[in-house]
Short mmCIF file of C-alpha atoms in Angstrom, two decimals:
data_model
loop_
_atom_site.label_atom_id
_atom_site.label_comp_id
_atom_site.label_asym_id
_atom_site.label_seq_id
_atom_site.Cartn_x
_atom_site.Cartn_y
_atom_site.Cartn_z
CA MET A 1027 -1.07 27.88 6.63
CA ARG A 1028 2.34 29.40 5.86
CA GLU A 1029 3.58 28.19 9.36
CA ILE A 1030 1.93 24.69 8.83
CA ASN A 1031 3.68 24.56 5.30
CA GLU A 1032 7.03 25.51 7.24
CA THR A 1033 6.96 23.17 9.73
CA LEU A 1034 5.84 20.31 7.42
CA SER A 1035 8.82 21.15 5.20
CA ARG A 1036 11.61 21.43 7.59
CA ALA A 1037 9.96 17.93 8.96
CA ALA A 1038 10.13 16.46 5.50
CA ALA A 1039 13.57 17.79 4.72
CA CYS A 1040 16.14 15.12 3.52
CA GLU A 1041 19.44 14.85 1.97
CA LYS A 1042 19.05 13.00 -1.71
CA THR A 1043 21.65 11.60 -3.71
CA VAL A 1044 21.20 9.67 -6.97
CA LEU A 1045 23.99 7.05 -7.35
CA PRO A 1046 25.73 5.84 -10.77
CA SER A 1047 23.93 2.55 -10.17
CA GLY A 1048 20.61 4.37 -10.52
CA LEU A 1049 19.88 3.89 -6.93
CA THR A 1050 18.10 6.99 -4.99
CA VAL A 1051 19.27 7.39 -1.57
CA LEU A 1052 17.24 9.66 0.97
CA VAL A 1053 18.68 10.28 4.34
CA ARG A 1054 17.06 12.29 7.09
CA PRO A 1055 19.38 12.90 9.75
CA MET A 1056 17.53 13.26 13.14
CA PRO A 1057 20.00 14.41 15.77
CA GLY A 1058 19.25 13.49 19.30
CA TYR A 1059 17.33 10.16 18.12
CA GLY A 1060 19.05 6.89 19.43
CA SER A 1061 17.64 4.77 16.59
CA VAL A 1062 17.86 4.27 12.84
CA HIS A 1063 15.24 3.27 10.69
CA ALA A 1064 15.86 1.81 7.16
CA GLU A 1065 13.63 1.00 4.05
CA TYR A 1066 14.95 -0.61 0.79
CA ALA A 1067 11.94 -0.73 -1.60
CA THR A 1068 11.28 -1.54 -5.21
CA ARG A 1069 8.45 -0.64 -7.24
CA PHE A 1070 7.30 -4.23 -7.64
CA GLY A 1071 4.19 -5.42 -6.06
CA SER A 1072 1.21 -8.09 -6.62
CA ILE A 1073 -0.05 -6.23 -9.44
CA ASP A 1074 3.08 -6.82 -11.73
CA ARG A 1075 1.97 -10.16 -13.19
CA ASP A 1076 2.35 -9.43 -16.85
CA PHE A 1077 5.61 -7.73 -18.41
CA VAL A 1078 8.06 -7.98 -21.17
CA LEU A 1079 11.77 -8.20 -20.05
CA ASP A 1080 14.38 -7.97 -22.84
CA GLY A 1081 11.90 -8.55 -25.54
CA LYS A 1082 10.49 -11.83 -23.77
CA PRO A 1083 7.12 -11.86 -22.31
CA VAL A 1084 6.69 -12.98 -18.71
CA HIS A 1085 3.44 -14.18 -17.09
CA LEU A 1086 3.38 -14.76 -13.39
CA PRO A 1087 0.84 -16.55 -11.14
CA ALA A 1088 -0.58 -14.59 -8.51
CA GLY A 1089 1.71 -14.12 -5.40
CA VAL A 1090 5.25 -13.93 -6.76
CA ALA A 1091 6.00 -10.56 -5.50
CA HIS A 1092 5.39 -11.89 -1.71
CA PHE A 1093 6.87 -15.20 -2.50
CA LEU A 1094 10.17 -13.37 -3.58
CA GLU A 1095 10.06 -11.01 -0.68
CA HIS A 1096 10.37 -14.07 1.60
CA LYS A 1097 13.18 -15.79 -0.42
CA MET A 1098 15.19 -12.76 -0.49
CA PHE A 1099 16.19 -13.29 3.10
CA GLU A 1100 17.91 -16.57 2.13
CA SER A 1101 21.49 -16.75 0.67
CA GLU A 1102 24.06 -19.39 -0.05
CA ASP A 1103 25.91 -18.21 3.40
CA GLY A 1104 22.86 -18.15 5.50
CA ASP A 1105 19.65 -16.28 6.61
CA ALA A 1106 19.67 -12.65 6.91
CA PHE A 1107 17.66 -12.68 10.23
CA SER A 1108 20.49 -14.65 11.81
CA LYS A 1109 22.79 -11.90 10.75
CA TYR A 1110 20.73 -9.38 11.96
CA ALA A 1111 20.40 -11.18 15.25
CA LYS A 1112 24.01 -10.55 15.49
CA THR A 1113 23.69 -6.93 15.18
CA GLY A 1114 20.79 -6.34 17.26
CA ALA A 1115 18.47 -5.10 14.57
CA ASN A 1116 14.78 -5.79 14.31
CA ALA A 1117 14.10 -6.59 10.64
CA ASN A 1118 11.00 -7.27 8.41
CA ALA A 1119 9.55 -6.76 5.15
CA PHE A 1120 6.16 -6.39 3.35
CA THR A 1121 4.65 -6.66 0.12
CA SER A 1122 1.91 -4.50 -1.31
CA PHE A 1123 -0.06 -4.05 -4.60
CA ASP A 1124 2.76 -2.05 -6.08
CA GLN A 1125 5.81 -2.20 -3.91
CA THR A 1126 8.06 -4.55 -2.01
CA CYS A 1127 9.78 -3.10 1.11
CA TYR A 1128 12.66 -4.43 3.17
CA VAL A 1129 13.20 -2.57 6.59
CA PHE A 1130 15.12 -2.79 10.02
CA THR A 1131 15.34 -0.53 13.08
CA ALA A 1132 18.65 -0.53 15.07
CA THR A 1133 20.11 1.27 17.90
CA ARG A 1134 23.61 0.04 17.19
CA GLN A 1135 25.76 -1.56 14.35
CA VAL A 1136 23.97 0.44 12.02
CA ASP A 1137 26.64 0.17 9.36
CA GLU A 1138 26.78 -3.61 9.85
CA SER A 1139 22.81 -3.83 9.39
CA LEU A 1140 23.06 -1.82 6.39
CA ASP A 1141 25.77 -4.25 4.76
CA ILE A 1142 23.41 -7.02 5.54
CA LEU A 1143 20.18 -5.10 4.13
CA LEU A 1144 22.07 -4.07 0.83
CA SER A 1145 23.80 -7.51 0.72
CA MET A 1146 20.56 -9.66 0.87
CA VAL A 1147 18.47 -7.57 -1.60
CA GLY A 1148 21.26 -7.31 -3.92
CA GLN A 1149 22.42 -10.87 -4.18
CA PRO A 1150 19.35 -13.26 -4.86
CA TYR A 1151 19.65 -17.10 -4.43
CA PHE A 1152 16.96 -19.51 -5.35
CA THR A 1153 16.79 -23.02 -5.66
CA GLU A 1154 14.07 -25.85 -6.29
CA ALA A 1155 14.49 -27.11 -2.77
CA THR A 1156 14.43 -23.96 -1.09
CA ILE A 1157 11.37 -22.81 -3.27
CA GLN A 1158 9.35 -25.94 -2.25
CA LYS A 1159 10.23 -25.52 1.37
CA GLU A 1160 8.75 -21.97 1.15
CA GLN A 1161 5.71 -22.89 -0.64
CA GLY A 1162 4.68 -25.13 2.49
CA ILE A 1163 5.37 -21.94 4.74
CA ILE A 1164 3.49 -19.44 2.49
CA GLY A 1165 0.64 -21.94 2.18
CA GLN A 1166 0.22 -21.78 6.05
CA GLU A 1167 0.08 -17.87 5.67
CA ILE A 1168 -2.46 -18.08 3.07
CA ARG A 1169 -4.60 -20.23 5.13
CA MET A 1170 -4.16 -18.00 8.01
CA TYR A 1171 -5.38 -14.87 5.93
CA ASP A 1172 -8.36 -17.07 4.67
CA ASP A 1173 -9.73 -16.76 8.31
CA ASN A 1174 -9.40 -12.91 8.38
CA PRO A 1175 -12.84 -11.24 7.53
CA ASP A 1176 -11.26 -7.99 6.83
CA TRP A 1177 -8.70 -9.29 4.36
CA ARG A 1178 -11.59 -11.49 2.86
CA MET A 1179 -13.66 -8.45 2.53
CA LEU A 1180 -11.20 -6.48 0.87
CA PHE A 1181 -10.41 -8.98 -1.79
CA ALA A 1182 -14.16 -9.70 -2.34
CA LEU A 1183 -14.76 -6.09 -2.96
CA CYS A 1184 -11.83 -5.84 -5.43
CA GLY A 1185 -13.33 -9.12 -7.15
CA CYS A 1186 -16.83 -7.24 -7.54
CA LEU A 1187 -15.20 -4.03 -8.91
CA TYR A 1188 -12.58 -5.28 -11.24
CA GLU A 1189 -12.87 -7.86 -14.02
CA ASN A 1190 -9.37 -8.05 -15.19
CA HIS A 1191 -7.01 -5.89 -12.92
CA PRO A 1192 -4.61 -8.14 -10.81
CA ILE A 1193 -5.75 -6.16 -7.76
CA ARG A 1194 -8.51 -8.70 -7.51
CA SER A 1195 -5.88 -11.29 -6.68
CA ASP A 1196 -4.81 -11.92 -3.08
CA ILE A 1197 -1.15 -10.40 -2.57
CA ALA A 1198 -0.14 -13.72 -1.31
CA GLY A 1199 -1.76 -15.72 -4.00
CA THR A 1200 -3.33 -19.09 -3.49
CA VAL A 1201 -1.80 -22.22 -2.53
CA GLU A 1202 -2.38 -23.30 -6.24
CA SER A 1203 -0.89 -20.42 -7.71
CA ILE A 1204 2.45 -20.32 -5.66
CA ALA A 1205 2.99 -23.92 -6.47
CA GLU A 1206 3.94 -22.90 -10.03
CA ILE A 1207 6.76 -20.72 -8.86
CA THR A 1208 10.05 -21.45 -10.25
CA PRO A 1209 13.67 -20.24 -9.85
CA GLU A 1210 13.29 -18.95 -13.18
CA MET A 1211 10.38 -16.69 -12.54
CA LEU A 1212 12.10 -15.34 -9.55
CA TYR A 1213 15.39 -14.34 -11.10
CA ALA A 1214 13.29 -12.68 -13.99
CA CYS A 1215 11.56 -10.58 -11.42
CA THR A 1216 14.76 -9.65 -9.84
CA ASP A 1217 16.31 -8.86 -13.17
CA ALA A 1218 13.24 -6.68 -14.18
CA PHE A 1219 12.51 -4.89 -10.96
CA TYR A 1220 15.38 -5.14 -8.33
CA ASP A 1221 17.49 -3.08 -10.46
CA PRO A 1222 18.98 -0.07 -8.51
CA ALA A 1223 17.20 2.44 -10.84
CA ASN A 1224 13.82 0.90 -9.87
CA MET A 1225 14.61 1.31 -6.22
CA VAL A 1226 14.98 3.69 -3.37
CA LEU A 1227 16.87 3.46 -0.08
CA ALA A 1228 15.45 5.84 2.69
CA VAL A 1229 17.32 6.09 6.10
CA ALA A 1230 16.28 8.22 8.80
CA GLY A 1231 17.50 8.76 12.66
CA GLY A 1232 20.59 9.04 14.20
CA VAL A 1233 22.63 8.54 11.04
CA THR A 1234 24.56 10.43 8.76
CA THR A 1235 24.51 10.82 4.86
CA ARG A 1236 28.22 9.66 4.64
CA GLN A 1237 27.66 6.32 6.50
CA VAL A 1238 24.52 5.47 4.12
CA LEU A 1239 26.56 6.35 1.18
CA ASP A 1240 29.92 4.44 2.40
CA ALA A 1241 27.56 1.39 2.83
CA CYS A 1242 26.01 1.80 -0.77
CA ALA A 1243 29.60 1.91 -1.90
CA ARG A 1244 30.62 -1.32 0.12
CA ALA A 1245 27.60 -2.97 -1.89
CA GLY A 1246 28.95 -1.91 -5.06
CA LEU A 1247 26.09 0.54 -5.73
CA ASP A 1248 28.54 3.39 -6.71
CA LYS A 1249 29.21 2.00 -10.00
CA PRO A 1250 27.14 1.99 -13.25
CA ARG A 1251 24.67 -0.44 -14.05
CA THR A 1252 23.12 -1.72 -17.52
CA PRO A 1253 19.45 -1.94 -16.78
CA HIS A 1254 17.28 -4.51 -18.33
CA LYS A 1255 14.51 -3.45 -20.69
CA VAL A 1256 11.18 -3.81 -18.80
CA GLN A 1257 7.59 -3.01 -20.00
CA ARG A 1258 4.47 -3.86 -17.86
CA ILE A 1259 1.58 -5.11 -19.56
CA GLN A 1260 -2.07 -4.06 -18.48
CA LYS A 1261 -5.13 -5.73 -19.43
CA PRO A 1262 -8.13 -3.42 -20.40
CA GLU A 1263 -10.51 -2.80 -17.69
CA GLY A 1264 -14.24 -1.16 -18.14
CA PRO A 1265 -15.41 1.78 -15.85
CA LEU A 1266 -18.30 -0.47 -14.49
CA PRO A 1267 -18.16 -3.04 -11.57
CA ALA A 1268 -17.71 -6.78 -12.74
CA LYS A 1269 -20.54 -7.39 -10.53
CA THR A 1270 -22.55 -5.46 -8.12
CA ARG A 1271 -23.12 -7.94 -5.16
CA ASP A 1272 -21.33 -10.98 -3.47
CA GLN A 1273 -22.08 -12.61 -0.15
CA PHE A 1274 -20.59 -15.41 1.66
CA ARG A 1275 -20.47 -16.80 5.21
CA MET A 1276 -17.54 -17.58 7.38
CA SER A 1277 -16.66 -17.71 11.52
CA VAL A 1278 -17.48 -14.15 12.24
CA SER A 1279 -19.43 -13.02 15.25
CA LYS A 1280 -21.62 -10.64 13.58
CA PRO A 1281 -22.03 -9.54 9.75
CA CYS A 1282 -19.74 -7.49 7.93
CA ILE A 1283 -20.62 -5.08 5.19
CA GLY A 1284 -18.52 -3.32 2.43
CA VAL A 1285 -19.58 -0.98 -0.30
CA GLY A 1286 -16.98 -0.29 -2.81
CA TYR A 1287 -16.63 2.46 -5.77
CA LYS A 1288 -14.89 1.88 -8.82
CA GLU A 1289 -13.24 5.36 -9.78
CA ALA A 1290 -11.35 6.33 -12.79
CA PRO A 1291 -7.62 5.79 -12.54
CA LEU A 1292 -5.52 8.79 -11.14
CA GLY A 1293 -2.69 8.59 -13.89
CA GLU A 1294 -0.44 11.71 -13.71
CA ASN A 1295 -2.41 13.55 -11.03
CA ARG A 1296 -2.07 10.62 -8.61
CA VAL A 1297 -1.20 12.53 -5.65
CA ARG A 1298 -3.89 15.16 -5.88
CA GLY A 1299 -6.60 12.37 -6.29
CA GLU A 1300 -5.55 10.23 -3.50
CA ILE A 1301 -5.67 13.49 -1.22
CA LEU A 1302 -9.23 14.06 -2.68
CA CYS A 1303 -10.12 10.30 -2.21
CA ASP A 1304 -8.95 10.27 1.17
CA LEU A 1305 -10.65 13.47 2.38
CA LEU A 1306 -13.84 11.98 0.48
CA GLY A 1307 -14.03 8.93 2.72
CA GLU A 1308 -13.52 11.30 5.94
CA LEU A 1309 -16.17 13.68 4.61
CA VAL A 1310 -18.87 10.88 4.22
CA CYS A 1311 -18.03 8.57 7.18
CA GLY A 1312 -15.27 10.01 9.20
CA GLY A 1313 -15.51 10.14 13.12
CA MET A 1314 -16.60 13.80 13.10
CA THR A 1315 -19.56 13.37 10.33
CA PRO A 1316 -23.36 13.13 10.84
CA LEU A 1317 -23.30 9.65 9.28
CA TYR A 1318 -20.86 8.04 11.68
CA ARG A 1319 -22.40 9.84 14.63
CA ARG A 1320 -25.61 8.26 13.64
CA LEU A 1321 -24.82 4.86 12.91
CA TYR A 1322 -22.66 4.55 16.18
CA ASP A 1323 -25.37 6.19 18.47
CA GLU A 1324 -27.98 3.80 16.95
CA GLY A 1325 -25.78 0.72 17.58
CA LEU A 1326 -25.65 -0.15 13.71
CA VAL A 1327 -21.81 -0.19 13.53
CA ASN A 1328 -18.49 -0.51 15.72
CA PRO A 1329 -16.14 1.95 16.06
CA GLY A 1330 -14.02 0.33 13.42
CA PHE A 1331 -16.37 1.24 10.60
CA GLY A 1332 -14.81 3.64 8.25
CA ALA A 1333 -13.43 4.43 4.82
CA GLU A 1334 -10.19 3.70 2.79
CA TYR A 1335 -9.04 3.84 -0.97
CA LEU A 1336 -6.89 1.95 -3.15
CA SER A 1337 -4.62 3.57 -5.81
CA VAL A 1338 -2.23 1.69 -8.03
CA GLU A 1339 -1.58 1.72 -11.83
CA GLY A 1340 -4.72 1.46 -13.52
CA CYS A 1341 -6.90 1.18 -10.57
CA CYS A 1342 -8.60 3.48 -8.03
CA CYS A 1343 -11.46 2.70 -5.84
CA ILE A 1344 -13.06 3.78 -2.26
CA LEU A 1345 -14.22 1.23 0.07
CA PHE A 1346 -16.54 1.67 3.19
CA THR A 1347 -16.36 -1.29 5.35
CA GLY A 1348 -17.25 -2.31 8.94
CA GLU A 1349 -19.22 -4.69 11.17
CA SER A 1350 -23.13 -4.31 11.58
CA ASP A 1351 -25.98 -6.51 12.87
CA GLU A 1352 -28.09 -4.68 10.10
CA PRO A 1353 -25.72 -4.47 6.95
CA GLU A 1354 -28.43 -3.67 4.61
CA LYS A 1355 -29.75 -0.58 6.86
CA VAL A 1356 -26.00 0.59 6.98
CA ARG A 1357 -25.72 0.34 3.12
CA THR A 1358 -28.92 2.27 2.65
CA LEU A 1359 -27.80 5.17 4.95
CA LEU A 1360 -24.68 5.25 3.51
CA LEU A 1361 -25.65 5.71 -0.16
CA GLU A 1362 -28.48 8.22 1.12
CA GLU A 1363 -25.72 10.47 2.93
CA ILE A 1364 -23.76 10.27 -0.36
CA GLU A 1365 -26.51 11.51 -2.54
CA ARG A 1366 -27.37 14.15 0.32
CA ILE A 1367 -23.97 15.45 -0.04
CA ARG A 1368 -23.75 15.35 -3.74
CA ARG A 1369 -27.12 17.40 -3.74
CA GLU A 1370 -26.28 20.05 -1.02
CA GLY A 1371 -22.70 20.06 -1.22
CA VAL A 1372 -19.83 19.46 1.66
CA ASP A 1373 -20.28 21.23 5.10
CA GLU A 1374 -17.64 23.93 5.03
CA GLU A 1375 -16.77 23.73 8.69
CA LEU A 1376 -16.26 19.85 8.23
CA PHE A 1377 -14.38 20.16 5.29
CA THR A 1378 -11.90 22.54 7.25
CA LEU A 1379 -11.70 20.21 10.11
CA CYS A 1380 -11.07 17.30 7.86
CA LYS A 1381 -7.95 19.01 6.17
CA ASN A 1382 -6.71 19.96 9.63
CA GLN A 1383 -6.86 16.51 10.55
CA MET A 1384 -4.94 15.41 7.38
CA TYR A 1385 -2.16 18.01 8.35
CA GLY A 1386 -2.06 16.60 11.90
CA GLU A 1387 -1.42 13.12 10.34
CA MET A 1388 1.28 14.02 7.95
CA LEU A 1389 3.33 15.93 11.04
CA GLU A 1390 2.62 12.81 13.24
CA ALA A 1391 4.23 10.37 10.55
CA LEU A 1392 7.53 12.65 10.65
CA GLU A 1393 8.03 12.41 14.36
CA SER A 1394 9.88 9.08 14.58
CA PRO A 1395 12.74 7.62 12.43
CA THR A 1396 10.17 4.79 11.30
CA GLY A 1397 7.70 7.27 10.15
CA ALA A 1398 10.18 9.68 8.34
CA ALA A 1399 11.69 6.82 6.46
CA GLY A 1400 8.41 5.12 5.53
CA ALA A 1401 7.03 8.74 4.27
CA LEU A 1402 10.17 9.12 2.12
CA VAL A 1403 9.52 5.80 0.50
CA SER A 1404 5.99 6.17 -0.03
CA ASN A 1405 6.28 9.67 -1.50
CA TYR A 1406 9.02 8.90 -3.76
CA LEU A 1407 7.41 5.75 -5.15
CA ARG A 1408 4.56 7.99 -6.15
CA SER A 1409 7.20 10.26 -7.91
CA SER A 1410 6.22 12.87 -5.29
CA THR A 1411 7.60 14.60 -2.24
CA LEU A 1412 5.82 15.26 1.20
CA GLU A 1413 6.05 19.12 0.34
CA GLU A 1414 4.03 18.55 -2.78
CA GLY A 1415 1.55 16.72 -0.91
CA VAL A 1416 1.25 19.64 1.55
CA GLN A 1417 0.79 22.20 -1.04
CA LEU A 1418 -1.80 20.17 -3.01
CA LEU A 1419 -3.90 19.55 0.21
CA ALA A 1420 -3.48 23.25 1.18
CA ALA A 1421 -4.70 24.31 -2.38
CA LEU A 1422 -7.62 21.98 -2.20
CA THR A 1423 -10.99 23.86 -2.05
CA LYS A 1424 -14.59 22.99 -0.93
CA GLN A 1425 -15.69 23.71 -4.21
CA GLU A 1426 -13.33 21.31 -6.02
CA VAL A 1427 -14.63 18.65 -3.57
CA ASP A 1428 -18.17 19.31 -4.70
CA ALA A 1429 -17.54 19.21 -8.27
CA ALA A 1430 -15.52 16.07 -7.84
CA LEU A 1431 -18.62 14.46 -6.06
CA GLN A 1432 -20.73 14.98 -9.43
CA THR A 1433 -18.43 12.18 -10.95
CA MET A 1434 -17.20 10.36 -8.05
CA LEU A 1435 -19.01 7.80 -5.53
CA LEU A 1436 -21.62 7.01 -8.26
CA PRO A 1437 -24.20 4.39 -7.11
CA GLU A 1438 -23.77 2.91 -10.83
CA HIS A 1439 -20.22 2.46 -10.03
CA SER A 1440 -20.55 0.48 -6.82
CA ALA A 1441 -20.57 -3.09 -5.46
CA THR A 1442 -21.60 -4.31 -2.21
CA VAL A 1443 -20.48 -7.30 -0.22
CA THR A 1444 -21.84 -9.05 2.69
CA ILE A 1445 -20.26 -11.64 5.31
CA LEU A 1446 -22.53 -13.37 7.09
CA PRO A 1447 -21.96 -15.90 10.38
CA GLN A 1448 -21.83 -19.58 9.63
CA GLU A 1449 -25.16 -20.88 10.35
CA ALA A 1450 -25.45 -23.16 13.47
CA GLU A 1451 -25.07 -26.82 12.85
#
């Protein structure tokens, strides 16, 4: 275990600088690598719908964070993608429930690509005309996701589990909700959440810390900023699901089943709680478990059946999803297996195998500039480090998992969603 921890610590080592503007800069030089990957992220995602900015309440329709991500690529002097094309960088961005991240990968002209990244995120530009144009583009994206059964299953489960938490709303919003977006809303969001003190810049690969800090200086991030006062507003959420069942039809080749469990929000122990949730999913239906082998051997599920967890401010849930021609049988076997493990305890050999698998996944994520920068951002936004995660995983015992199962994955906290194929006309 000491060797594993030392290996992970070396792989996760980075150079950290907090600039006068409040921006945290994390750089992991990787000598010998020909590429550089940069991620510029803010703690602002789809669940940040209600907040107070400098004493004024702000209430957003669903989809604003994602809409803003698209708009940040535009400026008065042109589109950022066109600028990246000149440097040869491959650029993108994504919005999740609790963060927005702008990324690029480059093998040359890294300094110029850093300038583009820091400039586009630091100089927002919105007009009624450009917003109207983007509403049509994102409307098409929303309709595309409406045809994705995995996406529909995710939000159907969240809609069952949660009554008030904004995690129940699609990250991209709806065609109707994004029609409400105004320039004033977007500027309020950039004032509130695109402050350098609320952001992190992580760069990994064939780069030096000096290069990255020089780029920050060119963008004016080496100077103090006066941050806006922001307070997030959370609506109360009870411990039980809003409803326990949902079923609908769409164009799928076979039925889909989803069983979700509403858990207590993780709070200050978020990193340990996330490791526990991840491990529980693997122990119940991971590829090495008796349940998975039975389901697969009997042809009840395809290889995509598995577990995931969601953890954001005020919300934590564990979801089991997949395709099955016999969704109710899969649901019954899943619930029975959880009760068996709760009664008998976790198999010790399986527990060790799953822990080792998680160690391997941590190491694998650090072997490329993309994975390294992504891990630095992910851990920073959770107010943690990869080293802390390794230590918490190493300290977790079978007895602690057995104890957690007495209060987690309870049937009364569960909800089930079934997607059926459309009926033949």
